[in-house]
Coordinates of C-alpha atoms and ligand atoms in Angstrom, one line a residue:
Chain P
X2 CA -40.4 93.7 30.4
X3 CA -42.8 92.1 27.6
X4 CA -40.7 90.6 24.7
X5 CA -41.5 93.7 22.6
X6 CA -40.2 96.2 24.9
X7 CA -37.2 94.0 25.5
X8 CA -36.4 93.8 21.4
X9 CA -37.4 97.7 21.2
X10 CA -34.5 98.2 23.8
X11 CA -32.0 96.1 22.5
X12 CA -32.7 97.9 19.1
X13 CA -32.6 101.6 20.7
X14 CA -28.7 100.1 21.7
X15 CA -29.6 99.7 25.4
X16 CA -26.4 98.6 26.7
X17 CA -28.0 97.4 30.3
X18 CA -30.8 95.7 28.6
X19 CA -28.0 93.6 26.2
X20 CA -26.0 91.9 28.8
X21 CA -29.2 91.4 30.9
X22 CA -30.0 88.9 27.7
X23 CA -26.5 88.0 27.1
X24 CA -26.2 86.5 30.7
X25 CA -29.8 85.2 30.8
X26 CA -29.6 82.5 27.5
X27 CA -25.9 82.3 27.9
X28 CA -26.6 78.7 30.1
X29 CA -29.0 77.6 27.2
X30 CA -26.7 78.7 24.5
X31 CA -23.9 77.1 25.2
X32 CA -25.7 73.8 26.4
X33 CA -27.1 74.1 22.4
X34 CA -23.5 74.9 20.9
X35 CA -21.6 72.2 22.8
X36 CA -24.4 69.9 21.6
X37 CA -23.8 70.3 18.1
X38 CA -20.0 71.7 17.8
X39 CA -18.7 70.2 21.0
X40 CA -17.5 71.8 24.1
X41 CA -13.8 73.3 23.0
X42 CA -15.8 76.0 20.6
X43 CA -19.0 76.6 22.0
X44 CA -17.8 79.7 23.0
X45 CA -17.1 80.7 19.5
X46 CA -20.4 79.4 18.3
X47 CA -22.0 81.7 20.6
X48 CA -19.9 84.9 19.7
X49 CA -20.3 84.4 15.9
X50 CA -24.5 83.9 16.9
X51 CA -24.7 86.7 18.5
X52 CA -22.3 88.8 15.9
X53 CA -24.9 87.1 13.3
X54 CA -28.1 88.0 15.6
X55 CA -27.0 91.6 16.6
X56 CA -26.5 92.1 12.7
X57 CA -30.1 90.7 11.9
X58 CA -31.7 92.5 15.0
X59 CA -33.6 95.6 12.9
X60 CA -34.8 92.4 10.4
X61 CA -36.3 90.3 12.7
X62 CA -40.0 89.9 12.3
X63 CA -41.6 89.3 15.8
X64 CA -43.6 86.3 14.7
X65 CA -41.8 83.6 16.4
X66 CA -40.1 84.3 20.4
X67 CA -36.6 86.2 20.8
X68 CA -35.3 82.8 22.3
X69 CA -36.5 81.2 19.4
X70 CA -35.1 83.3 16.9
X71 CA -31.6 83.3 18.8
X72 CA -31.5 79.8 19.3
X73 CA -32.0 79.0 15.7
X74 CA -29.3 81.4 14.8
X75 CA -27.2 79.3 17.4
X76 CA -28.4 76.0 15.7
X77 CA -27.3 77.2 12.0
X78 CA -24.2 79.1 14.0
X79 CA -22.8 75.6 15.1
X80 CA -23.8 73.2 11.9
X81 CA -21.9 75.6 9.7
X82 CA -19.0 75.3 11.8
X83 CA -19.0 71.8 12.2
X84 CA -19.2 71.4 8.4
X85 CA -16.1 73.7 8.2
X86 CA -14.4 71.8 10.8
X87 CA -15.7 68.8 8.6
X88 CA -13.9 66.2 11.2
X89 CA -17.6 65.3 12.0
X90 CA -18.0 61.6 11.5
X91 CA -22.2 61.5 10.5
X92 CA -23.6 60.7 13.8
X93 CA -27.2 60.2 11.9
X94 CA -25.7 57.3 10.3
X95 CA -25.0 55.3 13.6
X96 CA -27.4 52.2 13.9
X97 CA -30.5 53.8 15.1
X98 CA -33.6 51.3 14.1
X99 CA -36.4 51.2 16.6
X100 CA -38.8 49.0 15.0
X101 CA -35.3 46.3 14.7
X102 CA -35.0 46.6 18.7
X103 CA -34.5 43.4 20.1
X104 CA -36.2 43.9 23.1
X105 CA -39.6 43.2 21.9
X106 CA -40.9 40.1 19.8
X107 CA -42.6 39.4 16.8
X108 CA -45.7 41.0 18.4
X109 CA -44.2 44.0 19.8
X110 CA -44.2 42.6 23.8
X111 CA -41.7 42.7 26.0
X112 CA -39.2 39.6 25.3
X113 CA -37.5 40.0 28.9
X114 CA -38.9 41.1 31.7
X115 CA -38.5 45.2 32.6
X116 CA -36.0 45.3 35.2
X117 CA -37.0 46.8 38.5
X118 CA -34.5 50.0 39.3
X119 CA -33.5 50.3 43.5
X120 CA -34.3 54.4 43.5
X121 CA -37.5 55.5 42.5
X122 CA -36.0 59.2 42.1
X123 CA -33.0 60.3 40.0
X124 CA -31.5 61.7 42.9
X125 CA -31.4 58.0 44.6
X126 CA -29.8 56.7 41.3
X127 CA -27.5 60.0 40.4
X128 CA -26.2 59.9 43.9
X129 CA -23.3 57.4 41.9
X130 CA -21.3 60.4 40.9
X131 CA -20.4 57.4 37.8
X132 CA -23.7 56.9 36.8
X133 CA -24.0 60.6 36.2
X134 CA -20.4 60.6 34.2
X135 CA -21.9 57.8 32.4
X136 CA -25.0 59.9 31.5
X137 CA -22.8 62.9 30.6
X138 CA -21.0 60.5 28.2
X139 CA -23.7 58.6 26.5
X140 CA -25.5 61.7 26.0
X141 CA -22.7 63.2 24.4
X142 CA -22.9 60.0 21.8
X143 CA -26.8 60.4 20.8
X144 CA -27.2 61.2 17.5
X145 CA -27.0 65.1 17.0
X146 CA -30.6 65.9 16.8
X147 CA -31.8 63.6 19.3
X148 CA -29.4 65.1 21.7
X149 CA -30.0 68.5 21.2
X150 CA -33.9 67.5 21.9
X151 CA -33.7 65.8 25.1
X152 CA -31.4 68.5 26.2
X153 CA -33.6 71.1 25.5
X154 CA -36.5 69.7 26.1
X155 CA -35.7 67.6 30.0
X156 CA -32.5 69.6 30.7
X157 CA -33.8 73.0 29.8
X158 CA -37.5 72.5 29.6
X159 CA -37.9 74.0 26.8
X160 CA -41.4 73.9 25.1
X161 CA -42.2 71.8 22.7
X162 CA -43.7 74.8 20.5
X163 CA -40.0 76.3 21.1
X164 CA -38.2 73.1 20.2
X165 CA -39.9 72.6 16.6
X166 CA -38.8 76.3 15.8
X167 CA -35.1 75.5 17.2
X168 CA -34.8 72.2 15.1
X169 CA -36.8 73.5 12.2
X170 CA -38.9 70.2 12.1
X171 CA -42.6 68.9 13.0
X172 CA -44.1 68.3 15.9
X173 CA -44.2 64.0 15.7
X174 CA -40.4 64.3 14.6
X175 CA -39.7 65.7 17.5
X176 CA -42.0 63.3 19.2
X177 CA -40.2 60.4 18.1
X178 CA -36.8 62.4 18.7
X179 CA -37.6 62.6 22.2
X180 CA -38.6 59.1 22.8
X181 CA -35.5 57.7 21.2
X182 CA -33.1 59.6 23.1
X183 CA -35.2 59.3 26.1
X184 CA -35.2 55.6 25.6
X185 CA -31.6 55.4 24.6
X186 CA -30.8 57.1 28.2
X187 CA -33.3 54.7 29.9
X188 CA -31.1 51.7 28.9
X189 CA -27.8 52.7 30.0
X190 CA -29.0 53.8 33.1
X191 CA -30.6 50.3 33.4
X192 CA -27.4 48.5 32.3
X193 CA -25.6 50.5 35.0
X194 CA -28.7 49.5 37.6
X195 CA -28.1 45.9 36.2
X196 CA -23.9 46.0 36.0
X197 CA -22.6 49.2 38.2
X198 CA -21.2 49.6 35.0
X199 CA -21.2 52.1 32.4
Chain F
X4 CA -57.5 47.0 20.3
X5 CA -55.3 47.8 23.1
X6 CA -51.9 48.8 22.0
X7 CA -48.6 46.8 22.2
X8 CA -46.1 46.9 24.6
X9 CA -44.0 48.9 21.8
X10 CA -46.7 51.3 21.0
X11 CA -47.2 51.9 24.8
X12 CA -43.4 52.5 25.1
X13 CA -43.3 55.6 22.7
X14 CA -46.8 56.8 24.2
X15 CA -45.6 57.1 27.6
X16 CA -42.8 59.3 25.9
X17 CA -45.1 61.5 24.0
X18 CA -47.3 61.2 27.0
X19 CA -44.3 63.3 29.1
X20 CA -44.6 66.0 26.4
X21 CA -48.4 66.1 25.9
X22 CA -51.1 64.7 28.5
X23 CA -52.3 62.0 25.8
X24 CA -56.6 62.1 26.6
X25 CA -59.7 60.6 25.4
X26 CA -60.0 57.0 24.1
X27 CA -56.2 56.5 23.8
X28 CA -55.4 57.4 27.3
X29 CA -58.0 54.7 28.0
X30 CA -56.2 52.1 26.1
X31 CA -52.8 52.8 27.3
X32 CA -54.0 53.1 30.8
X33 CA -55.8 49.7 30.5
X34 CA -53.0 47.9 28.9
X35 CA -50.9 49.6 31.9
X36 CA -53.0 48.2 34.3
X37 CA -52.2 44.6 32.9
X38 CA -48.7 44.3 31.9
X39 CA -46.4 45.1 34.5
X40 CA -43.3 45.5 32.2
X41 CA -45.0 48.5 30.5
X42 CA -45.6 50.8 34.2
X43 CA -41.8 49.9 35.3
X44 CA -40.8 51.2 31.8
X45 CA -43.1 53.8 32.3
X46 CA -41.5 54.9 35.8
X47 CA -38.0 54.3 34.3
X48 CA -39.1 56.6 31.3
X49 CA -40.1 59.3 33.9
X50 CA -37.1 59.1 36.2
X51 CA -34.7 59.0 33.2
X52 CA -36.5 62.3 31.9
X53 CA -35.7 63.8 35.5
X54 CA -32.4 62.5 35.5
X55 CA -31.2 64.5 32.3
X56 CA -32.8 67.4 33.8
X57 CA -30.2 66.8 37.0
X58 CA -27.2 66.2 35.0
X59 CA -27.5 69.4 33.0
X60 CA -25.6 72.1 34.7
X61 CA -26.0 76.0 34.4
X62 CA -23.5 77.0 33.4
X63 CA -22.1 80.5 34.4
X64 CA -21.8 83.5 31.6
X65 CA -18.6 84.1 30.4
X66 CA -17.6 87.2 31.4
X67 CA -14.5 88.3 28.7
X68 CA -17.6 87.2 26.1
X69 CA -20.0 89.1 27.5
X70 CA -17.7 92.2 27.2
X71 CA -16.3 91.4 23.6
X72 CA -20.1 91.2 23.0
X73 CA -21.4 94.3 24.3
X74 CA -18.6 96.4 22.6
X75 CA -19.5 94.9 19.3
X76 CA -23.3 95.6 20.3
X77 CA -22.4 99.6 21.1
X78 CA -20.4 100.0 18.3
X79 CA -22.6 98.6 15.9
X80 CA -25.5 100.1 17.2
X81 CA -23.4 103.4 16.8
X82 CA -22.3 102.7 13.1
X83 CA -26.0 102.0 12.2
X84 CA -27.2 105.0 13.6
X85 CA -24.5 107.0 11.8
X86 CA -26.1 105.2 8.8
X87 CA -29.2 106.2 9.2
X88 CA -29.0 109.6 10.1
X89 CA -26.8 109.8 6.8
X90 CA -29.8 108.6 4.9
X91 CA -32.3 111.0 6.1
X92 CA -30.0 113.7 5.4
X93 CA -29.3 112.5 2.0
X94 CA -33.2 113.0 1.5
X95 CA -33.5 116.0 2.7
Ligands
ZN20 ZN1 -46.8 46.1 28.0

Protein backbone atom coordinates (compact mmCIF):
# COMPACT_ATOMS: atom_id res chain seq x y z
CA UNK A 1 0.00 0.00 0.00
CA UNK A 2 1.74 3.38 -1.31
CA UNK A 3 1.37 6.26 1.32
CA UNK A 4 -1.49 7.71 -0.65
CA UNK A 5 -3.63 4.77 -0.70
CA UNK A 6 -2.83 4.27 2.99
CA UNK A 7 -4.03 8.11 3.89
CA UNK A 8 -7.08 7.61 1.28
CA UNK A 9 -8.04 4.57 3.55
CA UNK A 10 -7.62 6.00 6.80
CA UNK A 11 -9.71 9.00 5.42
CA UNK A 12 -12.63 6.62 3.81
CA UNK A 13 -12.69 5.47 7.92
CA UNK A 14 -11.08 2.07 7.22
CA UNK A 15 -11.16 0.61 10.51
CA UNK A 16 -8.47 -2.40 9.52
CA UNK A 17 -6.17 -0.04 7.78
CA UNK A 18 -6.16 2.36 11.31
CA UNK A 19 -4.87 -0.05 13.76
CA UNK A 20 -2.59 -1.52 11.08
CA UNK A 21 -0.84 2.21 11.57
CA UNK A 22 -1.78 2.42 15.12
CA UNK A 23 0.37 -0.72 15.91
CA UNK A 24 2.98 -0.02 13.28
CA UNK A 25 4.39 3.70 14.80
CA UNK A 26 3.12 2.84 18.17
CA UNK A 27 7.21 1.55 19.06
CA UNK A 28 8.42 4.91 17.48
CA UNK A 29 5.76 6.93 19.18
CA UNK A 30 6.14 6.21 22.31
CA UNK A 31 10.08 6.02 22.14
CA UNK A 32 9.40 10.04 20.96
CA UNK A 33 6.80 10.76 23.85
CA UNK A 34 8.79 9.30 26.67
CA UNK A 35 11.74 11.34 25.20
CA UNK A 36 10.24 14.53 25.72
CA UNK A 37 7.35 13.97 28.47
CA UNK A 38 8.90 11.08 30.26
CA UNK A 39 7.75 7.49 30.50
CA UNK A 40 4.64 7.80 33.13
CA UNK A 41 2.48 9.79 30.29
CA UNK A 42 3.73 8.76 27.09
CA UNK A 43 0.73 7.00 26.77
CA UNK A 44 -1.30 10.02 27.02
CA UNK A 45 0.98 11.93 24.67
CA UNK A 46 0.17 9.47 22.14
CA UNK A 47 -3.71 9.34 22.70
CA UNK A 48 -4.02 13.18 22.63
CA UNK A 49 -1.58 12.89 19.12
CA UNK A 50 -3.52 10.76 17.61
CA UNK A 51 -7.02 12.54 18.85
CA UNK A 52 -5.16 15.79 17.41
CA UNK A 53 -3.98 13.81 14.08
CA UNK A 54 -7.36 11.91 13.42
CA UNK A 55 -8.97 15.53 13.73
CA UNK A 56 -6.42 17.07 11.18
CA UNK A 57 -6.52 13.90 8.84
CA UNK A 58 -8.90 15.56 5.87
CA UNK A 59 -6.28 18.86 6.28
CA UNK A 60 -3.20 17.26 5.76
CA UNK A 61 -1.42 18.31 2.65
CA UNK A 62 0.63 15.27 1.33
CA UNK A 63 3.87 17.20 0.98
CA UNK A 64 5.84 15.87 3.76
CA UNK A 65 5.52 11.66 4.77
CA UNK A 66 2.46 10.36 7.07
CA UNK A 67 5.30 9.44 9.73
CA UNK A 68 6.43 12.72 9.46
CA UNK A 69 3.38 14.55 9.85
CA UNK A 70 2.41 12.21 12.92
CA UNK A 71 5.56 12.43 14.52
CA UNK A 72 5.50 16.13 14.57
CA UNK A 73 2.05 16.19 15.93
CA UNK A 74 3.65 13.81 18.67
CA UNK A 75 6.58 16.34 19.14
CA UNK A 76 4.14 19.41 19.69
CA UNK A 77 1.72 16.67 21.61
CA UNK A 78 4.45 16.22 24.36
CA UNK A 79 6.12 19.92 24.65
CA UNK A 80 2.71 21.23 25.28
CA UNK A 81 2.26 18.87 28.01
CA UNK A 82 5.45 19.26 29.51
CA UNK A 83 4.88 22.99 29.69
CA UNK A 84 1.56 22.27 31.38
CA UNK A 85 3.10 19.91 33.64
CA UNK A 86 5.70 22.87 33.92
CA UNK A 87 7.89 20.70 36.61
CA UNK A 88 10.38 20.64 33.65
CA UNK A 89 13.66 21.94 34.95
CA UNK A 90 15.31 23.51 31.32
CA UNK A 91 17.41 20.74 30.33
CA UNK A 92 18.88 23.11 27.35
CA UNK A 93 20.35 25.15 30.04
CA UNK A 94 22.60 22.27 31.45
CA UNK A 95 26.40 22.97 30.67
CA UNK A 96 26.63 21.91 27.15
CA UNK A 97 29.86 23.77 25.52
CA UNK A 98 31.81 21.84 23.01
CA UNK A 99 34.31 24.21 21.85
CA UNK A 100 35.15 24.56 26.20
CA UNK A 101 35.77 20.55 26.18
CA UNK A 102 38.65 19.80 28.05
CA UNK A 103 39.77 17.07 26.19
CA UNK A 104 41.42 18.85 23.49
CA UNK A 105 44.18 21.72 23.75
CA UNK A 106 44.72 25.04 22.68
CA UNK A 107 45.04 23.59 19.11
CA UNK A 108 42.15 21.32 19.10
CA UNK A 109 44.38 17.76 19.64
CA UNK A 110 43.82 15.27 21.67
CA UNK A 111 45.32 16.25 25.40
CA UNK A 112 45.17 12.50 26.58
CA UNK A 113 45.52 9.69 24.75
CA UNK A 114 41.98 7.88 23.27
CA UNK A 115 41.50 5.02 25.40
CA UNK A 116 41.41 1.66 23.68
CA UNK A 117 37.73 -0.15 24.51
CA UNK A 118 38.17 -4.42 25.16
CA UNK A 119 34.94 -5.17 22.59
CA UNK A 120 35.13 -4.01 19.24
CA UNK A 121 31.13 -4.62 18.92
CA UNK A 122 28.36 -3.26 21.20
CA UNK A 123 27.23 -6.55 21.87
CA UNK A 124 30.83 -7.43 23.54
CA UNK A 125 30.47 -4.15 25.64
CA UNK A 126 26.45 -4.31 26.23
CA UNK A 127 26.78 -7.91 27.39
CA UNK A 128 27.28 -5.78 31.10
CA UNK A 129 23.59 -5.76 31.63
CA UNK A 130 24.99 -2.30 33.90
CA UNK A 131 26.55 -0.67 31.14
CA UNK A 132 23.33 -0.89 29.27
CA UNK A 133 21.30 0.55 32.57
CA UNK A 134 23.88 3.08 32.51
CA UNK A 135 23.14 3.98 28.86
CA UNK A 136 19.44 3.90 29.49
CA UNK A 137 20.08 6.48 32.25
CA UNK A 138 22.52 8.90 30.75
CA UNK A 139 20.42 8.93 27.76
CA UNK A 140 17.53 9.85 29.68
CA UNK A 141 19.74 13.01 30.98
CA UNK A 142 20.80 14.42 27.38
CA UNK A 143 19.45 17.51 26.75
CA UNK A 144 15.84 17.20 25.22
CA UNK A 145 16.66 17.66 21.63
CA UNK A 146 19.72 15.92 21.46
CA UNK A 147 18.02 12.95 22.90
CA UNK A 148 15.22 12.75 20.87
CA UNK A 149 17.91 12.89 17.79
CA UNK A 150 20.12 10.10 18.63
CA UNK A 151 17.08 8.12 19.46
CA UNK A 152 15.59 8.58 16.37
CA UNK A 153 18.19 8.71 14.33
CA UNK A 154 20.60 5.29 15.91
CA UNK A 155 17.73 3.73 17.83
CA UNK A 156 15.05 4.08 15.22
CA UNK A 157 17.00 4.88 12.11
CA UNK A 158 15.18 7.30 11.11
CA UNK A 159 16.36 9.44 8.11
CA UNK A 160 17.90 12.36 8.39
CA UNK A 161 15.34 14.09 5.83
CA UNK A 162 12.59 12.64 8.46
CA UNK A 163 14.42 13.90 11.51
CA UNK A 164 14.65 17.77 10.27
CA UNK A 165 10.83 17.63 9.69
CA UNK A 166 10.25 15.89 13.27
CA UNK A 167 12.45 18.53 15.13
CA UNK A 168 11.46 21.42 12.80
CA UNK A 169 15.25 22.53 12.43
CA UNK A 170 18.12 22.37 9.61
CA UNK A 171 19.98 19.99 8.54
CA UNK A 172 23.78 21.03 10.29
CA UNK A 173 21.58 21.49 13.66
CA UNK A 174 20.83 18.38 13.55
CA UNK A 175 24.27 17.54 12.47
CA UNK A 176 25.79 18.94 15.48
CA UNK A 177 22.78 17.42 17.61
CA UNK A 178 23.78 14.11 16.65
CA UNK A 179 27.45 14.47 17.31
CA UNK A 180 26.97 15.85 20.71
CA UNK A 181 24.79 13.26 22.02
CA UNK A 182 26.70 10.71 20.15
CA UNK A 183 29.71 12.03 21.84
CA UNK A 184 28.14 12.50 25.16
CA UNK A 185 27.26 8.61 25.03
CA UNK A 186 30.83 7.77 23.78
CA UNK A 187 32.27 9.08 27.10
CA UNK A 188 30.21 7.37 29.56
CA UNK A 189 30.61 4.28 27.90
CA UNK A 190 34.42 4.99 28.02
CA UNK A 191 34.33 5.97 31.74
CA UNK A 192 32.49 2.64 32.39
CA UNK A 193 35.30 0.83 29.96
CA UNK A 194 37.85 2.83 32.19
CA UNK A 195 35.93 2.37 35.82
CA UNK A 196 33.12 -0.64 35.53
CA UNK A 197 31.40 2.19 36.72
CA UNK A 198 28.58 4.22 35.72
CA UNK B 1 45.38 22.11 5.82
CA UNK B 2 44.38 18.93 7.36
CA UNK B 3 41.81 19.26 9.97
CA UNK B 4 42.18 19.09 13.88
CA UNK B 5 41.67 16.33 15.93
CA UNK B 6 38.33 18.39 17.10
CA UNK B 7 37.22 18.98 13.54
CA UNK B 8 37.85 15.25 12.70
CA UNK B 9 35.80 14.29 15.91
CA UNK B 10 32.45 15.97 14.68
CA UNK B 11 33.29 14.79 10.92
CA UNK B 12 33.30 11.21 11.77
CA UNK B 13 29.79 12.03 13.39
CA UNK B 14 28.41 13.66 10.39
CA UNK B 15 30.37 11.17 8.41
CA UNK B 16 27.79 8.26 10.07
CA UNK B 17 24.91 10.34 8.77
CA UNK B 18 26.32 11.40 5.32
CA UNK B 19 29.27 9.53 3.47
CA UNK B 20 31.47 12.85 3.69
CA UNK B 21 33.42 12.66 -0.23
CA UNK B 22 35.77 14.63 -2.35
CA UNK B 23 38.66 16.66 -0.96
CA UNK B 24 37.43 16.57 2.65
CA UNK B 25 37.20 12.82 2.85
CA UNK B 26 40.81 13.07 1.77
CA UNK B 27 41.80 15.22 4.55
CA UNK B 28 40.06 13.39 7.21
CA UNK B 29 41.18 10.16 5.92
CA UNK B 30 44.80 11.41 5.85
CA UNK B 31 44.78 12.99 9.20
CA UNK B 32 43.20 9.37 10.19
CA UNK B 33 45.90 7.66 8.91
CA UNK B 34 48.38 9.74 11.30
CA UNK B 35 46.93 10.21 14.58
CA UNK B 36 45.83 7.16 16.19
CA UNK B 37 43.67 8.88 18.86
CA UNK B 38 41.34 10.21 16.08
CA UNK B 39 40.50 6.18 14.32
CA UNK B 40 39.96 4.80 18.11
CA UNK B 41 37.56 7.75 18.54
CA UNK B 42 36.33 7.05 15.32
CA UNK B 43 35.60 3.15 16.12
CA UNK B 44 34.21 4.27 19.63
CA UNK B 45 32.03 6.83 17.69
CA UNK B 46 30.71 3.86 15.50
CA UNK B 47 30.17 1.31 18.22
CA UNK B 48 28.45 3.89 20.49
CA UNK B 49 26.07 4.66 17.50
CA UNK B 50 25.38 0.78 17.38
CA UNK B 51 25.04 0.55 20.88
CA UNK B 52 21.98 3.11 21.15
CA UNK B 53 20.53 1.21 18.48
CA UNK B 54 20.79 -2.10 20.91
CA UNK B 55 19.50 -0.47 23.89
CA UNK B 56 16.39 0.85 22.29
CA UNK B 57 13.62 -1.61 22.80
CA UNK B 58 10.31 -2.12 20.61
CA UNK B 59 8.10 -1.69 22.47
CA UNK B 60 4.71 -3.60 22.15
CA UNK B 61 1.30 -1.58 21.14
CA UNK B 62 -0.81 -1.05 23.79
CA UNK B 63 -3.72 -2.74 23.29
CA UNK B 64 -6.69 -0.85 25.66
CA UNK B 65 -5.06 2.39 23.48
CA UNK B 66 -5.35 0.95 20.47
CA UNK B 67 -9.13 0.22 21.10
CA UNK B 68 -9.89 3.70 22.84
CA UNK B 69 -8.27 4.82 19.53
CA UNK B 70 -10.10 3.07 16.95
CA UNK B 71 -13.56 3.93 18.58
CA UNK B 72 -12.71 7.55 18.52
CA UNK B 73 -11.44 6.94 14.83
CA UNK B 74 -15.10 5.24 13.82
CA UNK B 75 -16.93 7.54 15.50
CA UNK B 76 -15.44 10.49 14.24
CA UNK B 77 -15.13 9.31 10.92
CA UNK B 78 -19.07 8.74 11.32
CA UNK B 79 -19.88 12.31 12.74
CA UNK B 80 -17.89 13.78 9.79
CA UNK B 81 -19.60 11.99 7.36
CA UNK B 82 -22.96 12.94 8.94
CA UNK B 83 -21.55 16.47 8.41
CA UNK B 84 -20.98 16.24 5.20
CA UNK B 85 -23.76 14.67 3.78
CA UNK B 86 -25.70 17.48 5.77
CA UNK B 87 -23.85 19.96 3.77
CA UNK B 88 -24.59 18.69 0.39
CA UNK B 89 -28.11 18.48 1.25
CA UNK B 90 -28.18 21.96 2.52
CA UNK B 91 -27.15 22.86 -1.21
CA UNK B 92 -29.27 21.05 -2.77
ZN1 LIG C 1 43.50 13.38 15.55
Amino acid sequence: MTENELVDALLSGNESVFKAVFNQHYSLMYSLAQSIAGSSIADEVIQEAWVSAIKALPRFERRASFKSWLLRIVVNEAKSRLRKESRQVSLEAMQDDWTADIRFDQKSHWIHPVSQWDGDTPEELLSARQLENCLDKHLQQLPENQKVALKMRDGSGLSMEELCNILEVNHSNIRVLLHRARDKMLQVIDHFQQTGEC
Amino acid sequence: MLPTCREVAEQLSENIDKPISGFRWFKLKLHLLMCVYCRRYDKQLNITSKAIKLSELTKAPNKELGKLLTSFFIQNHAECKHHMDNESQNKK
